[in-house]
Amino acid sequence: MYRTKTCGELRAANIGETVVLSGWVQKSRELGGMTFVDLRDRYGITQLVFDENKNAALCEEAKKLGREFVIQIEGKVVERSSKNPKMDTGDIEIIVSKLTVLNTSEIPPFTIQDDTDGGDDLRMKYRYLDLRRQCVRKNLELRHKMAFEVRSYLDKQGFLEVETPVLIGSTPEGARDFVVPSRMNPGQFYALPQSPQTLKQLLMVAGFDRYFQIVKCFRDEDLRADRQPEFTQIDCEMSFVEQEDIITLFEGMAKHLFKTIRNIDITEAFPRMTWHDAMKYYGSDKPDLRFDMKFVELMDVLKGYGFGVFDNAEYIGGICAKGAATYTRKQLDQLTEFVKRPQIGAKGMVYARVEADGNVKSSVDKFYSQDVLQKMKAAFNAEPGDLILILSGDDTMKTRKQLCELRLEVANQLGLRDKDKFACLWVIDFPMYEWSEEEGRLMAMHHPFTSPKPEDIPLLDTDPASVRANAYDMVINGVEVGGGSIRIHDSQLQAKIFKILGFTPEKAQEQFGFLMNAFKYGAPPHGGLAYGLDRWVSLFAGLDSIRDCIAFPKNNSGRDVMLDAPSAIDQKQLDELFLDIKEIEK
Amino acid sequence: MYRTKTCGELRAANIGETVVLSGWVQKSRELGGMTFVDLRDRYGITQLVFDENKNAALCEEAKKLGREFVIQIEGKVVERSSKNPKMDTGDIEIIVSKLTVLNTSEIPPFTIQDDTDGGDDLRMKYRYLDLRRQCVRKNLELRHKMAFEVRSYLDKQGFLEVETPVLIGSTPEGARDFVVPSRMNPGQFYALPQSPQTLKQLLMVAGFDRYFQIVKCFRDEDLRADRQPEFTQIDCEMSFVEQEDIITLFEGMAKHLFKTIRNIDITEAFPRMTWHDAMKYYGSDKPDLRFDMKFVELMDVLKGYGFGVFDNAEYIGGICAKGAATYTRKQLDQLTEFVKRPQIGAKGMVYARVEADGNVKSSVDKFYSQDVLQKMKAAFNAEPGDLILILSGDDTMKTRKQLCELRLEVANQLGLRDKDKFACLWVIDFPMYEWSEEEGRLMAMHHPFTSPKPEDIPLLDTDPASVRANAYDMVINGVEVGGGSIRIHDSQLQAKIFKILGFTPEKAQEQFGFLMNAFKYGAPPHGGLAYGLDRWVSLFAGLDSIRDCIAFPKNNSGRDVMLDAPSAIDQKQLDELFLDIKEIEK
């Protein structure tokens, strides 16, 4: 036993006790014959005192301690003369009587504190030092707690956590699989699961009734934005349920997490919005509802007055930023530049301020009379001091997405995206399919096992693109934290869906035969959903990137720079796997 | 909502209620104008009644129901005339008023009941049907519960569950890695972890203090006996601890599991045995202590009487099977055949019965006087009715292992290995190294991060083979359920150990540089252990194979016969990975 107490637990009540502590030297300073050392462990920081007058030799030893040395001390808890109310242990300090250096440390490549001087690359290379920083460790503590609470909730609801295999078969539908060559089956490959989708459906066929798993999933995608090649899913499935049952149960889980993790009581039901409305009013299937700025369509209001851009547009829509009429010309020009960036792709932006007297002053005044502008003002319910921003374009969906980006940017600028405020939402009634320009065919919007709404089934033959799915996403603050669907449990309907997705019966059989066969033996009605744990933790922790809640994340090239993985392997290993590496062009 | 109740919850108290149930048709039978259907779900079986006299049309429908059809019924709970005390729902039955077929089923390839007619291969191919059998599902329910209780216990003890990456670097030390080609880093490979050993040590360097994870691990080994290419580990690590701290904490966890899972109170401390004694007295580092039959060495007693086999032996030892003098000559011949099997490799077996009058009658009477045989009897503390079995050989360790096999076999025959009795044990003081004939060098018995006992460190230079490790295994009923060690936290000692294991400094740096570098920045003393979850669940469930507690196991060729994985992949996938498959000889 290297300690009797941790560095986070001593209080005034412990004064007079002799204790043994172990930890890292956070910092030390000398002051009038005294050496003060801040000793740190996971639980906190405790101040140690070495007094030259009382024990010169020991104090001499203490002066040699460097940052991040690992030490063990014995000493007496005393009241601190200058208390530090910011520290849990700020009432006390330890007069050290015995010091043992358990390990030395080289000078760390960056400072181990919340506002470190270490850049991103350096911190990732020395992630084991980065993780010593309280702000990073807290995220992983939160992650542990969230996973624990998810399990507690689902266990109480009768769910069984079942581990599904990591080495499965490759299914080219969807994203790209990571594959694993099999030595015992030369020339053949396992694949790592993109999700346990088909396996959890087989568990429903097996009568498991309520399944969940917190499970690693894998996608070999080019890593843009905030993606990782391996990520963690809270994967759930239930039998004999309809959409309403799933929404009720998992809304309950979300509320349980809000309560236990953030101590937030959500008593009301989450609002629900159809996919159609989400696109129409927010230009996104995951609208951020922490603030309003709902889209207003202006085709009726602004067309036909000689402003060619609008007159020729397929879509004209805008948002009203409350109280933002103070935006300067420069700020508005910057917003225009923002929407014209290639990632967004708008051609321009029209703005209008509502002045104190109620008049509207716009960037297109030469085309519009005050009368028309007042009609526009009325459409937004705009008031003096408000700023109206308008985009238009010849593709409704594309323009809405541009307007969505503008809405989020303006909200950022106005401080409306408070990380401690949460707006939860169910988006429902997703379309079954979306058209893929790249593939030249309809693709499943969720996945090919999603069931159509019963009333839309006749449309599968006549107008598949209009068929709505029994699919739903949980959205919090503009982040899709989870999503799922009621599945198809009828092998004939499943075959039809595969056909619409362009599978020949042979191809469908080859890839999903095991599932379609299973459906022949009494598949129950079932459905489920999956949450992205990384995203959800990030949201609760108020992080900008999922990387900060992952112990050992990979960079944008899929590399673990600390482990230096991936790397070359021995020829012997390649030979055993019957593999050759092709000439790689530099 | 497809049901108001499950098939396992209706009792006499529910009589008179109208309920909706959903489930599978277990079986149906007709009897005097009535059709009885057993409806099954995960929670139980409920008897449905269709009465021809009351509703002929409905009864007609019910007659068409086949086994494993999925149905939904509405009906009234009534008291059963002939109650079935073996069923939880045996007091009631449902008079059905409404029947909906939710899905039909083809005739299953085997019967869905505990004593199924399905063979192993068929059951694995249709695992989703096999999992419908209560005896299989119960194992997975137990697994869920064990994992849940492990997490509860460790959470209470301040452990954080941290997910470590699945895509890491390859480390040729140890078993063979599964590797994953990286598309984004052509010609390079990730490896799947054989265990998160180095990562959890990095978490200790990071100050996480108490870590655990229930985690999939991977080994590409030829699958003899009861192995799976992917298996689940309860992986734990602690800082600022000594061996005693770890043993105390994890013995507590074991007791918690015995209590919560099996309702067994273990109040005493687990016995501890050195590796040396385990080998000497049981010929195994995982002795089964549910029964005695400790080895007795007989070199002093039986050498030098002209029986060449013993006179030339390096080791003579035996066991005493209480009350087994009734073994017939035929049974004894079979035991002799057993030990002579090539897997065991003994040359022969000597036996001796203690007769009712106390005389000893042996198979080598012509060499030994009753006087000597009585001395032998005394060495065993044998009594009338006991059977003594003796092996000898020219390699002490080999002969002990043969005697261990004999001891287990005899115990099996005598019914001494009761699956509902548990004998727990810590085996401690393992040697650091074992000699590998194959590699022609010392190999780490645990792994290269295990620390030597401080008092044995000087022997590293003079006699490394005699150095004992701070390593420990938890053994229950002859199964190693877990094991671990205090780790090295000093980079110089670690370098020395790598050298003894035959690593050049360059090779050590290449493979474990990230860990040795981390140790330069203040590594705390730390240690841990890992449990095999599959083994532990099997033990608690009384299973003969770990396969039975895994939802979707692989066969001995590493194949998932249900998914038909691994399989060939598209040329496009290979091209993207810069891989060619070599010509494979048939």
Short mmCIF file of C-alpha atoms in Angstrom, two decimals, chain B residues 7 15 36 95 211 225 285 301 317 331 362 483 559 570 583:
data_model
loop_
_atom_site.label_atom_id
_atom_site.label_comp_id
_atom_site.label_asym_id
_atom_site.label_seq_id
_atom_site.Cartn_x
_atom_site.Cartn_y
_atom_site.Cartn_z
CA CYS B 7 -45.55 -14.84 -21.80
CA ILE B 15 -57.35 -14.22 -13.56
CA PHE B 36 -54.02 -25.81 -26.95
CA ILE B 95 -59.12 -18.20 -23.63
CA TYR B 211 -8.75 1.48 -14.90
CA ALA B 225 -9.50 -27.10 -27.43
CA ASP B 285 -0.38 -24.25 -12.21
CA VAL B 301 9.95 -45.27 -0.37
CA GLY B 317 4.71 -40.08 -7.34
CA GLN B 331 -11.21 -50.20 -15.04
CA SER B 362 -0.26 -53.99 -5.66
CA GLY B 483 -4.12 -13.57 -13.83
CA ARG B 559 -15.26 -19.63 -39.40
CA ASP B 570 -13.93 -7.77 -54.34
CA GLU B 583 -1.27 -18.28 -55.59
#
